[in-house]
Tab-separated table of C-alpha atoms and ligand atoms in Angstrom:
chain	number	residue	atom	x	y	z
A	1	MET	CA	-13.510	-25.676	1.940
A	2	LEU	CA	-10.981	-23.019	2.773
A	3	TYR	CA	-8.016	-25.194	3.603
A	4	LYS	CA	-6.839	-28.104	1.553
A	5	ASN	CA	-3.487	-29.568	2.389
A	6	ASP	CA	-2.921	-31.232	-0.930
A	7	THR	CA	0.376	-30.504	-2.600
A	8	ILE	CA	0.583	-27.374	-4.705
A	9	ALA	CA	3.197	-25.948	-7.041
A	10	ALA	CA	3.796	-22.751	-8.988
A	11	ILE	CA	6.513	-20.673	-10.541
A	12	ALA	CA	7.554	-18.298	-7.760
A	13	THR	CA	9.773	-15.964	-9.752
A	14	GLY	CA	8.864	-13.242	-12.257
A	15	ALA	CA	7.327	-13.822	-15.642
A	16	SER	CA	10.385	-12.843	-17.651
A	17	ASN	CA	13.543	-14.606	-18.669
A	18	ALA	CA	16.167	-14.518	-15.950
A	19	GLY	CA	19.273	-16.354	-14.843
A	20	ILE	CA	17.508	-18.304	-12.161
A	21	GLY	CA	13.889	-19.302	-11.780
A	22	ILE	CA	12.264	-20.920	-8.790
A	23	ILE	CA	9.363	-23.310	-8.672
A	24	ARG	CA	7.870	-23.757	-5.246
A	25	ILE	CA	6.205	-26.980	-4.149
A	26	SER	CA	4.302	-27.071	-0.861
A	27	GLY	CA	2.156	-29.608	0.944
A	28	GLU	CA	2.088	-32.937	2.663
A	29	HIS	CA	3.715	-34.752	-0.267
A	30	ALA	CA	6.013	-32.010	-1.512
A	31	LEU	CA	9.161	-34.036	-0.876
A	32	GLU	CA	7.841	-37.160	-2.602
A	33	VAL	CA	6.631	-35.184	-5.590
A	34	ALA	CA	10.072	-33.583	-5.932
A	35	ASP	CA	11.808	-36.953	-5.663
A	36	ARG	CA	9.710	-38.297	-8.524
A	37	CYS	CA	11.076	-35.747	-10.950
A	38	PHE	CA	14.511	-34.989	-9.584
A	39	ARG	CA	17.650	-37.055	-9.689
A	40	ALA	CA	20.452	-36.001	-7.344
A	41	LYS	CA	24.013	-36.045	-8.724
A	42	ASN	CA	24.967	-38.043	-5.672
A	43	PRO	CA	22.939	-41.258	-6.134
A	44	ASN	CA	22.756	-41.732	-2.373
A	45	LYS	CA	20.809	-38.535	-1.917
A	46	LYS	CA	17.042	-38.252	-1.901
A	47	ILE	CA	14.910	-35.214	-1.203
A	48	ILE	CA	12.791	-37.184	1.245
A	49	THR	CA	15.778	-37.882	3.487
A	50	THR	CA	17.266	-34.387	3.224
A	51	PRO	CA	17.027	-32.374	6.436
A	52	GLY	CA	15.341	-28.962	6.448
A	53	TYR	CA	17.296	-25.972	5.132
A	54	HIS	CA	19.616	-28.213	3.118
A	55	ALA	CA	20.042	-28.163	-0.626
A	56	VAL	CA	20.543	-31.010	-3.101
A	57	TYR	CA	22.136	-30.596	-6.521
A	58	GLY	CA	20.995	-32.626	-9.524
A	59	ASN	CA	18.721	-32.747	-12.554
A	60	VAL	CA	15.024	-32.287	-13.035
A	61	THR	CA	13.876	-35.242	-15.085
A	62	ASP	CA	10.784	-36.266	-16.980
A	63	GLY	CA	11.107	-40.021	-17.030
A	64	ASP	CA	14.537	-40.515	-18.566
A	65	VAL	CA	14.682	-37.090	-20.154
A	66	VAL	CA	16.809	-34.524	-18.348
A	67	MET	CA	14.909	-31.215	-18.313
A	68	ASP	CA	17.364	-28.954	-16.516
A	69	GLU	CA	20.085	-28.755	-13.965
A	70	ALA	CA	18.716	-27.651	-10.601
A	71	VAL	CA	19.259	-27.154	-6.900
A	72	CYS	CA	16.431	-28.239	-4.634
A	73	LEU	CA	16.134	-26.430	-1.331
A	74	VAL	CA	14.250	-28.436	1.265
A	75	MET	CA	12.260	-26.868	4.108
A	76	ARG	CA	10.355	-29.017	6.496
A	77	ALA	CA	7.087	-28.324	8.280
A	78	PRO	CA	6.527	-26.231	10.254
A	79	ASN	CA	9.688	-24.275	9.469
A	80	SER	CA	8.780	-23.016	6.045
A	81	TYR	CA	6.948	-20.113	4.447
A	82	THR	CA	3.686	-22.056	4.289
A	83	THR	CA	4.351	-24.042	7.511
A	84	GLU	CA	4.151	-27.189	5.343
A	85	ASP	CA	6.881	-29.264	3.749
A	86	VAL	CA	8.319	-27.141	0.949
A	87	VAL	CA	10.765	-27.776	-1.862
A	88	GLU	CA	12.059	-24.877	-3.896
A	89	VAL	CA	13.417	-26.047	-7.211
A	90	GLN	CA	15.966	-23.529	-8.432
A	91	CYS	CA	16.686	-23.984	-12.092
A	92	HIS	CA	17.417	-21.840	-15.144
A	93	GLY	CA	14.998	-18.983	-15.433
A	94	GLY	CA	13.692	-19.069	-19.000
A	95	THR	CA	9.921	-18.691	-18.914
A	96	ILE	CA	9.234	-21.523	-21.378
A	97	GLN	CA	11.694	-23.747	-19.571
A	98	LEU	CA	10.125	-23.004	-16.185
A	99	ARG	CA	6.660	-23.756	-17.479
A	100	GLN	CA	7.825	-27.100	-18.814
A	101	ILE	CA	9.408	-28.011	-15.499
A	102	LEU	CA	6.241	-26.982	-13.671
A	103	LYS	CA	4.277	-29.269	-15.977
A	104	VAL	CA	6.527	-32.195	-15.048
A	105	ILE	CA	6.062	-31.442	-11.344
A	106	LEU	CA	2.293	-31.302	-11.800
A	107	LYS	CA	2.388	-34.613	-13.651
A	108	ASN	CA	4.079	-36.111	-10.613
A	109	GLY	CA	1.380	-35.364	-8.094
A	110	ALA	CA	1.098	-31.642	-7.392
A	111	ARG	CA	-1.715	-29.350	-8.418
A	112	VAL	CA	-1.171	-25.843	-9.668
A	113	ALA	CA	-1.476	-23.304	-6.843
A	114	GLU	CA	-4.211	-20.708	-6.885
A	115	PRO	CA	-3.120	-17.061	-6.747
A	116	GLY	CA	-1.974	-16.273	-3.211
A	117	GLU	CA	-2.335	-19.854	-2.033
A	118	PHE	CA	1.156	-20.141	-0.538
A	119	THR	CA	0.581	-17.061	1.609
A	120	LYS	CA	-2.928	-18.270	2.450
A	121	ARG	CA	-1.406	-21.454	3.812
A	122	ALA	CA	1.059	-19.429	5.892
A	123	TYR	CA	-1.949	-17.632	7.349
A	124	LEU	CA	-4.033	-20.765	7.857
A	125	GLY	CA	-1.009	-22.470	9.363
A	126	GLY	CA	-0.962	-19.672	11.942
A	127	ARG	CA	2.440	-18.314	11.007
A	128	ILE	CA	1.211	-14.874	10.007
A	129	ASP	CA	-1.997	-12.953	10.648
A	130	ILE	CA	-4.106	-11.464	7.933
A	131	THR	CA	-2.590	-7.974	8.078
A	132	GLN	CA	0.798	-9.565	7.616
A	133	ALA	CA	-0.506	-11.611	4.698
A	134	GLU	CA	-1.826	-8.436	3.138
A	135	SER	CA	1.502	-6.753	3.683
A	136	VAL	CA	3.200	-9.539	1.725
A	137	MET	CA	1.075	-8.602	-1.238
A	138	ASP	CA	1.678	-4.896	-0.689
A	139	MET	CA	5.389	-5.508	-0.556
A	140	ILE	CA	5.392	-7.544	-3.760
A	141	CYS	CA	3.341	-4.873	-5.498
A	142	ALA	CA	5.137	-1.891	-3.923
A	143	GLN	CA	5.754	0.745	-6.542
A	144	ASN	CA	8.341	2.655	-4.607
A	145	GLU	CA	10.853	2.291	-1.841
A	146	LEU	CA	8.655	3.922	0.786
A	147	ALA	CA	5.743	1.635	0.103
A	148	ALA	CA	8.031	-1.355	0.369
A	149	ARG	CA	9.368	-0.124	3.710
A	150	SER	CA	5.896	0.522	5.015
A	151	SER	CA	4.703	-2.963	4.129
A	152	ALA	CA	7.849	-4.482	5.599
A	153	ALA	CA	7.002	-2.772	8.907
A	154	GLN	CA	3.495	-4.151	8.668
A	155	LEU	CA	4.840	-7.611	7.957
A	156	GLN	CA	6.813	-7.363	11.162
A	157	GLY	CA	3.484	-6.887	12.894
A	158	ALA	CA	3.575	-3.149	13.641
A	159	LEU	CA	-0.084	-2.631	12.750
A	160	SER	CA	-1.278	-5.853	14.359
A	161	ASP	CA	0.449	-4.942	17.618
A	162	LYS	CA	-1.220	-1.547	17.685
A	163	ILE	CA	-4.655	-3.007	16.965
A	164	ARG	CA	-4.204	-5.679	19.638
A	165	GLU	CA	-3.295	-3.019	22.163
A	166	ILE	CA	-6.452	-1.015	21.412
A	167	ARG	CA	-8.612	-4.136	21.434
A	168	SER	CA	-7.367	-5.397	24.763
A	169	PHE	CA	-8.221	-2.023	26.239
A	170	VAL	CA	-11.795	-2.332	24.979
A	171	LEU	CA	-12.084	-5.920	26.152
A	172	GLU	CA	-10.857	-5.100	29.645
A	173	ASN	CA	-13.725	-2.675	30.048
A	174	VAL	CA	-16.281	-5.158	28.787
A	175	ALA	CA	-14.875	-7.769	31.147
A	176	TYR	CA	-15.099	-5.368	34.051
A	177	ILE	CA	-18.727	-4.531	33.339
A	178	GLU	CA	-19.642	-8.212	32.964
A	179	SER	CA	-17.860	-9.067	36.213
A	180	ALA	CA	-19.593	-6.253	38.072
A	181	LEU	CA	-22.979	-7.352	36.808
A	182	ASP	CA	-22.299	-10.944	37.859
A	183	ASP	CA	-20.611	-10.170	41.113
A	184	PRO	CA	-21.760	-6.761	42.374
A	185	GLU	CA	-20.317	-7.406	45.821
A	186	ASN	CA	-16.758	-7.471	44.621
A	187	TYR	CA	-16.901	-5.148	41.622
A	188	SER	CA	-18.486	-1.747	41.849
A	189	LEU	CA	-19.901	0.231	38.981
A	190	ASP	CA	-20.160	3.408	41.056
A	191	GLY	CA	-18.552	6.199	39.089
A	192	PHE	CA	-17.515	3.698	36.444
A	193	SER	CA	-19.354	5.476	33.633
A	194	GLU	CA	-17.262	8.617	34.048
A	195	GLU	CA	-14.093	6.594	34.041
A	196	LEU	CA	-15.246	4.575	31.059
A	197	TYR	CA	-16.145	7.756	29.198
A	198	GLN	CA	-12.586	8.986	29.498
A	199	GLN	CA	-11.133	5.652	28.503
A	200	VAL	CA	-13.368	5.279	25.462
A	201	GLU	CA	-12.542	8.833	24.432
A	202	ALA	CA	-8.851	7.979	24.649
A	203	THR	CA	-9.391	4.758	22.683
A	204	SER	CA	-11.365	6.612	20.046
A	205	SER	CA	-8.589	9.136	19.637
A	206	GLU	CA	-6.100	6.284	19.150
A	207	VAL	CA	-8.316	4.896	16.411
A	208	LEU	CA	-8.644	8.344	14.853
A	209	LYS	CA	-4.893	8.756	14.966
A	210	LEU	CA	-4.503	5.586	12.939
A	211	LEU	CA	-7.218	6.712	10.550
A	212	GLY	CA	-5.405	10.023	10.210
A	213	THR	CA	-2.440	8.204	8.683
A	214	ALA	CA	-4.610	6.737	5.938
A	215	GLU	CA	-4.239	9.780	3.719
A	216	GLU	CA	-0.466	9.620	3.993
A	217	GLY	CA	-0.630	5.851	3.730
A	218	LYS	CA	-2.373	6.182	0.408
A	219	MET	CA	0.280	8.574	-0.830
A	220	ILE	CA	3.026	6.225	0.291
A	221	ARG	CA	1.389	3.411	-1.547
A	222	GLU	CA	0.411	5.216	-4.694
A	223	GLY	CA	2.618	8.278	-4.729
A	224	ILE	CA	1.407	11.878	-4.457
A	225	ARG	CA	-0.859	12.407	-7.413
A	226	THR	CA	0.471	15.579	-8.938
A	227	VAL	CA	-0.916	17.686	-11.753
A	228	ILE	CA	1.206	20.350	-13.412
A	229	LEU	CA	-0.950	23.174	-14.675
A	230	GLY	CA	-0.280	26.399	-16.494
A	231	LYS	CA	-0.812	28.207	-19.750
A	232	PRO	CA	0.908	27.086	-22.939
A	233	ASN	CA	4.626	27.873	-22.948
A	234	ALA	CA	4.718	28.579	-19.222
A	235	GLY	CA	7.414	25.909	-19.025
A	236	LYS	CA	5.563	22.828	-17.800
A	237	SER	CA	7.506	20.269	-19.791
A	238	SER	CA	10.779	22.022	-19.106
A	239	PHE	CA	10.026	21.871	-15.384
A	240	LEU	CA	9.087	18.223	-15.569
A	241	ASN	CA	12.255	17.410	-17.436
A	242	GLN	CA	14.320	19.227	-14.813
A	243	LEU	CA	12.558	17.308	-12.096
A	244	LEU	CA	12.972	13.993	-13.799
A	245	GLY	CA	16.557	14.797	-14.770
A	246	GLU	CA	18.827	12.348	-13.062
A	247	GLU	CA	16.147	11.379	-10.636
A	248	ARG	CA	14.065	9.730	-13.287
A	249	ALA	CA	13.070	6.622	-11.467
A	250	ILE	CA	10.535	4.717	-13.408
A	251	VAL	CA	8.403	5.526	-16.370
A	252	THR	CA	5.344	3.422	-16.109
A	253	GLU	CA	2.846	2.901	-18.781
A	254	ILE	CA	-0.417	2.093	-17.151
A	255	ALA	CA	-3.322	1.087	-19.280
A	256	GLY	CA	-6.189	3.310	-18.260
A	257	THR	CA	-9.732	2.125	-18.445
A	258	THR	CA	-10.732	4.312	-21.305
A	259	ARG	CA	-7.417	5.052	-22.991
A	260	ASP	CA	-3.741	4.655	-22.463
A	261	THR	CA	-2.222	7.248	-20.225
A	262	LEU	CA	1.361	7.904	-19.361
A	263	GLU	CA	2.344	8.478	-15.779
A	264	GLU	CA	5.742	9.611	-14.715
A	265	GLU	CA	6.959	8.639	-11.305
A	266	VAL	CA	9.726	10.541	-9.642
A	267	MET	CA	11.147	10.444	-6.131
A	268	VAL	CA	11.653	13.913	-4.704
A	269	GLN	CA	13.556	13.918	-1.400
A	270	GLY	CA	12.274	10.412	-0.780
A	271	ILE	CA	8.688	11.347	-1.573
A	272	PRO	CA	7.091	9.516	-4.471
A	273	LEU	CA	5.397	11.888	-6.919
A	274	LYS	CA	3.104	10.455	-9.506
A	275	ILE	CA	2.802	12.982	-12.257
A	276	ILE	CA	-0.498	12.230	-13.815
A	277	ASP	CA	-1.287	12.006	-17.428
A	278	THR	CA	1.563	14.098	-18.701
A	279	ALA	CA	0.254	13.731	-22.210
A	280	GLY	CA	-3.078	15.108	-21.103
A	281	ILE	CA	-1.512	17.957	-19.229
A	282	HIS	CA	-0.274	19.385	-22.469
A	283	GLU	CA	-3.827	19.566	-23.650
A	284	THR	CA	-5.284	20.855	-20.441
A	285	VAL	CA	-3.091	23.924	-20.683
A	286	ASP	CA	-5.415	25.765	-22.917
A	287	ILE	CA	-8.208	25.308	-20.528
A	288	VAL	CA	-10.589	28.006	-21.605
A	289	GLU	CA	-10.339	27.825	-25.350
A	290	LYS	CA	-9.777	24.212	-26.153
A	291	LEU	CA	-11.123	21.965	-23.515
A	292	GLY	CA	-13.454	23.862	-21.305
A	293	VAL	CA	-13.971	23.486	-17.625
A	294	GLU	CA	-14.756	19.803	-17.405
A	295	LYS	CA	-11.488	18.343	-18.546
A	296	ALA	CA	-9.441	20.610	-16.334
A	297	LYS	CA	-11.635	19.816	-13.389
A	298	LYS	CA	-11.334	16.115	-14.083
A	299	SER	CA	-7.567	16.152	-13.984
A	300	LEU	CA	-7.686	18.117	-10.755
A	301	GLU	CA	-10.297	15.923	-9.125
A	302	ASP	CA	-8.001	13.210	-7.790
A	303	ALA	CA	-4.894	15.323	-7.465
A	304	ASP	CA	-3.136	15.487	-4.100
A	305	LEU	CA	-1.046	18.378	-5.349
A	306	VAL	CA	-1.233	20.927	-8.147
A	307	VAL	CA	1.901	22.640	-9.350
A	308	TYR	CA	0.806	25.862	-11.014
A	309	ILE	CA	3.451	27.234	-13.341
A	310	VAL	CA	3.354	30.900	-14.285
A	311	ASP	CA	5.570	32.451	-16.927
A	312	GLY	CA	7.220	35.308	-15.038
A	313	SER	CA	8.221	37.035	-18.259
A	314	ARG	CA	4.628	37.579	-19.351
A	315	VAL	CA	1.760	39.522	-17.877
A	316	LEU	CA	-1.131	37.664	-16.345
A	317	ASP	CA	-4.398	37.468	-18.225
A	318	GLN	CA	-7.905	36.041	-18.027
A	319	ASP	CA	-6.648	32.472	-18.480
A	320	ASP	CA	-4.555	32.810	-15.343
A	321	ALA	CA	-7.554	34.196	-13.513
A	322	TYR	CA	-9.486	31.197	-14.654
A	323	ILE	CA	-6.836	28.688	-13.571
A	324	MET	CA	-6.633	30.361	-10.173
A	325	LYS	CA	-10.362	29.975	-9.767
A	326	LEU	CA	-10.005	26.225	-10.385
A	327	LEU	CA	-7.287	25.999	-7.785
A	328	GLN	CA	-9.354	27.219	-4.879
A	329	ASP	CA	-9.279	24.803	-1.919
A	330	ARG	CA	-6.564	22.662	-3.463
A	331	LYS	CA	-3.075	21.948	-2.280
A	332	VAL	CA	-1.031	24.122	-4.611
A	333	ILE	CA	2.559	25.164	-5.094
A	334	ILE	CA	2.944	28.204	-7.360
A	335	LEU	CA	6.076	28.361	-9.441
A	336	ILE	CA	7.048	31.642	-11.048
A	337	ASN	CA	9.138	30.386	-13.936
A	338	LYS	CA	11.732	31.916	-16.231
A	339	ILE	CA	13.363	34.091	-13.585
A	340	ASP	CA	16.525	34.016	-15.709
A	341	VAL	CA	14.848	36.591	-17.993
A	342	GLU	CA	13.184	39.927	-17.314
A	343	GLN	CA	10.194	39.686	-14.999
A	344	VAL	CA	6.938	41.473	-15.672
A	345	VAL	CA	4.452	39.316	-13.811
A	346	ASP	CA	2.347	40.922	-11.070
A	347	LYS	CA	2.792	38.491	-8.187
A	348	SER	CA	0.485	40.392	-5.878
A	349	TRP	CA	-2.374	39.555	-8.231
A	350	ILE	CA	-1.678	35.892	-7.671
A	351	THR	CA	-1.312	36.113	-3.909
A	352	ALA	CA	-4.585	38.015	-3.776
A	353	ASN	CA	-6.281	35.078	-5.480
A	354	ILE	CA	-4.737	31.927	-4.022
A	355	ILE	CA	-3.127	31.156	-0.753
A	356	ALA	CA	-0.211	28.891	-1.555
A	357	PRO	CA	3.555	28.914	-1.285
A	358	MET	CA	5.197	30.719	-4.205
A	359	ILE	CA	8.657	29.855	-5.440
A	360	GLU	CA	10.721	31.503	-8.151
A	361	ILE	CA	12.400	29.083	-10.489
A	362	SER	CA	14.061	28.735	-13.811
A	363	ALA	CA	13.182	25.502	-15.513
A	364	LYS	CA	15.983	26.332	-17.898
A	365	THR	CA	18.846	26.656	-15.403
A	366	GLY	CA	17.412	24.605	-12.559
A	367	GLU	CA	17.455	27.548	-10.179
A	368	GLY	CA	14.845	27.304	-7.416
A	369	LEU	CA	14.336	23.585	-7.912
A	370	GLN	CA	15.807	22.823	-4.514
A	371	GLU	CA	13.397	25.287	-2.860
A	372	PHE	CA	10.520	23.538	-4.589
A	373	LYS	CA	11.669	20.196	-3.223
A	374	GLU	CA	11.974	21.572	0.269
A	375	GLU	CA	8.493	23.061	0.066
A	376	LEU	CA	7.141	19.717	-0.994
A	377	THR	CA	8.651	17.970	2.007
A	378	LYS	CA	7.192	20.656	4.246
A	379	MET	CA	3.735	20.167	2.777
A	380	PHE	CA	3.569	16.400	3.024
A	381	PHE	CA	4.357	14.010	5.820
A	382	HIS	CA	4.804	16.925	8.226
A	383	GLY	CA	8.128	17.716	6.710
A	384	LYS	CA	9.669	14.388	7.509
A	385	LEU	CA	9.255	10.777	6.690
A	386	SER	CA	10.010	8.363	9.401
A	387	PHE	CA	9.064	4.806	10.003
A	388	ASN	CA	10.612	4.498	13.410
A	389	ASP	CA	7.398	4.185	15.314
A	390	GLN	CA	4.805	5.327	12.850
A	391	VAL	CA	2.177	2.906	11.605
A	392	TYR	CA	0.553	3.953	8.344
A	393	ILE	CA	-2.813	2.674	7.230
A	394	THR	CA	-2.270	1.804	3.600
A	395	ASN	CA	-5.116	-0.621	3.117
A	396	LEU	CA	-8.705	0.302	2.347
A	397	ARG	CA	-10.125	-2.653	4.257
A	398	HIS	CA	-8.269	-1.599	7.389
A	399	ARG	CA	-9.439	1.937	6.947
A	400	GLU	CA	-13.073	0.883	6.755
A	401	ALA	CA	-12.806	-1.370	9.802
A	402	LEU	CA	-11.249	1.450	11.798
A	403	SER	CA	-14.025	3.847	10.763
A	404	GLU	CA	-16.660	1.325	11.819
A	405	ALA	CA	-14.924	0.753	15.135
A	406	ASP	CA	-14.776	4.465	15.732
A	407	LEU	CA	-18.504	4.807	15.074
A	408	SER	CA	-19.188	2.100	17.649
A	409	LEU	CA	-16.988	3.867	20.179
A	410	LYS	CA	-18.804	7.137	19.502
A	411	ARG	CA	-22.075	5.323	20.179
A	412	VAL	CA	-20.718	4.189	23.537
A	413	LEU	CA	-19.961	7.810	24.396
A	414	ASP	CA	-23.468	8.871	23.304
A	415	SER	CA	-24.998	6.144	25.464
A	416	ILE	CA	-22.982	7.143	28.512
A	417	ARG	CA	-24.095	10.747	28.055
A	418	ALA	CA	-27.697	9.533	27.777
A	419	GLY	CA	-27.270	7.635	31.065
A	420	MET	CA	-27.808	4.188	29.558
A	421	PRO	CA	-27.140	1.187	31.812
A	422	GLU	CA	-23.705	-0.467	31.681
A	423	ASP	CA	-24.851	-3.734	30.153
A	424	PHE	CA	-26.167	-1.726	27.234
A	425	LEU	CA	-22.740	-0.158	26.719
A	426	THR	CA	-21.115	-3.537	26.265
A	427	ILE	CA	-23.027	-4.044	23.015
A	428	ASP	CA	-21.217	-1.253	21.197
A	429	LEU	CA	-17.956	-1.962	22.983
A	430	MET	CA	-18.084	-5.525	21.707
A	431	ALA	CA	-18.981	-4.275	18.243
A	432	ALA	CA	-15.838	-2.097	18.243
A	433	TYR	CA	-13.826	-5.068	19.494
A	434	GLU	CA	-15.068	-7.252	16.676
A	435	GLN	CA	-14.611	-4.606	13.997
A	436	LEU	CA	-11.004	-4.155	15.065
A	437	GLY	CA	-10.675	-7.927	15.047
A	438	THR	CA	-11.500	-8.102	11.364
A	439	ILE	CA	-8.284	-6.178	10.691
A	440	LEU	CA	-6.385	-9.044	12.285
A	441	GLY	CA	-8.521	-11.558	10.450
A	442	GLU	CA	-9.881	-13.047	13.639
A	443	GLN	CA	-12.467	-15.552	12.604
A	444	PRO	CA	-12.700	-14.013	9.209
A	445	GLU	CA	-15.462	-15.198	7.047
A	446	ASP	CA	-14.338	-17.477	4.264
A	447	ASP	CA	-15.366	-14.791	1.816
A	448	LEU	CA	-13.020	-12.251	3.320
A	449	ALA	CA	-10.018	-14.563	3.331
A	450	ASN	CA	-10.761	-15.692	-0.204
A	451	GLU	CA	-11.119	-12.146	-1.411
A	452	ILE	CA	-7.843	-11.085	0.131
A	453	PHE	CA	-5.837	-14.012	-1.163
A	454	SER	CA	-7.345	-13.955	-4.617
A	455	LYS	CA	-5.688	-10.570	-5.156
A	456	PHE	CA	-2.301	-12.226	-4.968
A	457	CYS	CA	-0.515	-13.267	-8.068
A	458	MET	CA	0.380	-16.837	-8.884
A	459	GLY	CA	3.255	-18.343	-6.959
A	460	LYS	CA	2.887	-16.107	-3.926
B	501	GDP	P1	4.890	24.211	-21.786
B	501	GDP	O1	4.125	24.499	-23.016
B	501	GDP	O2	4.260	24.833	-20.600
B	501	GDP	O3	5.182	22.774	-21.565
B	501	GDP	O4	6.282	24.963	-21.935
B	501	GDP	P2	7.711	24.408	-22.384
B	501	GDP	O5	8.355	23.701	-21.271
B	501	GDP	O6	7.567	23.700	-23.675
B	501	GDP	O7	8.485	25.761	-22.590
B	501	GDP	C1	8.069	26.760	-23.516
B	501	GDP	C2	9.264	27.574	-23.935
B	501	GDP	O8	9.778	28.291	-22.827
B	501	GDP	C3	10.414	26.753	-24.467
B	501	GDP	O9	10.988	27.417	-25.546
B	501	GDP	C4	11.379	26.682	-23.294
B	501	GDP	O10	12.713	26.535	-23.714
B	501	GDP	C5	11.147	28.005	-22.632
B	501	GDP	N1	11.419	27.963	-21.195
B	501	GDP	C6	10.916	27.108	-20.294
B	501	GDP	N2	11.382	27.382	-19.057
B	501	GDP	C7	12.210	28.427	-19.188
B	501	GDP	C8	13.000	29.200	-18.258
B	501	GDP	O11	13.058	28.956	-17.054
B	501	GDP	N3	13.719	30.236	-18.774
B	501	GDP	C9	13.709	30.554	-20.080
B	501	GDP	N4	14.443	31.568	-20.485
B	501	GDP	N5	12.975	29.857	-20.980
B	501	GDP	C10	12.235	28.819	-20.543
């Protein structure tokens, strides 16, 4: 069964030692469970008689043993995160300590929550829809400020509103056709096909517009995957160090599937760049001699951007020709480096081979770095990042549903062109309606809901 309203508990705060840690208890008996292992300083106070959004100070106890000092925050159904009765036990945040307190709570009648179960209950309780539930996870897992802002907008319902608007448009047309078929005296289908054609075309372009944001959505979520390429000594590490400089945001070590790779993440004018496999980049420099085509191609495969660094104080050679060949059809920024020393490079040779913006820099003095940043902003997100009214598709499931819906709408257009009868058109219109509905989680199959919530971490 999807929904069990038994009482659940989990540590809601991070898995490292901190000043404060929170254990969340939710469910029909949350207040009783808390009372069994909590003694208020004021002996007249009980959790069960505490009104919602009030806190009680006291001790968490295991029988007669005092486990920790704590504040219990009481929220009553339906005015809580899960829409159920909730108690948040705020105590000291040592991980061992928190686990022991959780054990006591479990001993007193709660069961440990499954990953994502609190948010699942919020969804099943009707407080949030599935896109909002997904945005909670995105927000928790956001790796940069932009991604967090994007998911916050989604949590406010920006995407759901847009999808609802498109769906109601589709449904209105289906309803009209059905009415006309039932009641031809009052509803006419004369000339309706032409009108419908235009409307479906408009709807399809709305869907495509949303789909068009998916690419940017992915970059917001994951950062722009950037590879820095160039011959040995061109100045790749010097450039990276300049870029990281004071802006060094996070250095993440992500365990790759086959080996450990290091990824540097840096925010450039508010745009998250994920510089891929910096360790590997050092090796890929000597493309022709050492590693051959495959490795270089591999690192370029998933790149959103390639920064090609050329040493301006040296003449170009066959290796450069080779790199340029690899860069065909890629998004590239060419940096002519070392402009603080005498220049011998033949830039026209480069421009004859790749079409890409070229900027002169000195990785040593930092000259030209600002121009590089400006170019980057021009290249991505149409030169500006704004969340005022823009909805970004950041989720693969949403992207697939939108693609399916668009295919259905295209089929409606094909059918109208082929002169198919109106009742036939409703089949694909309804299909589009339902596909869009899966984004909102309308009557989602148990499998879908379970899959989404299982990606959450414990305590969420
Ligand atoms: P990589 O092999 O491409 O990573 O190149 P490095 O960043 O290690 O730089 C190679 C050499 O070039 C080092 O001695 C750097 O100090 C020097 N270098 C890098 N950028 C500049 C620059 O803009 N101007 C000058 N004069 N030297 C530079």
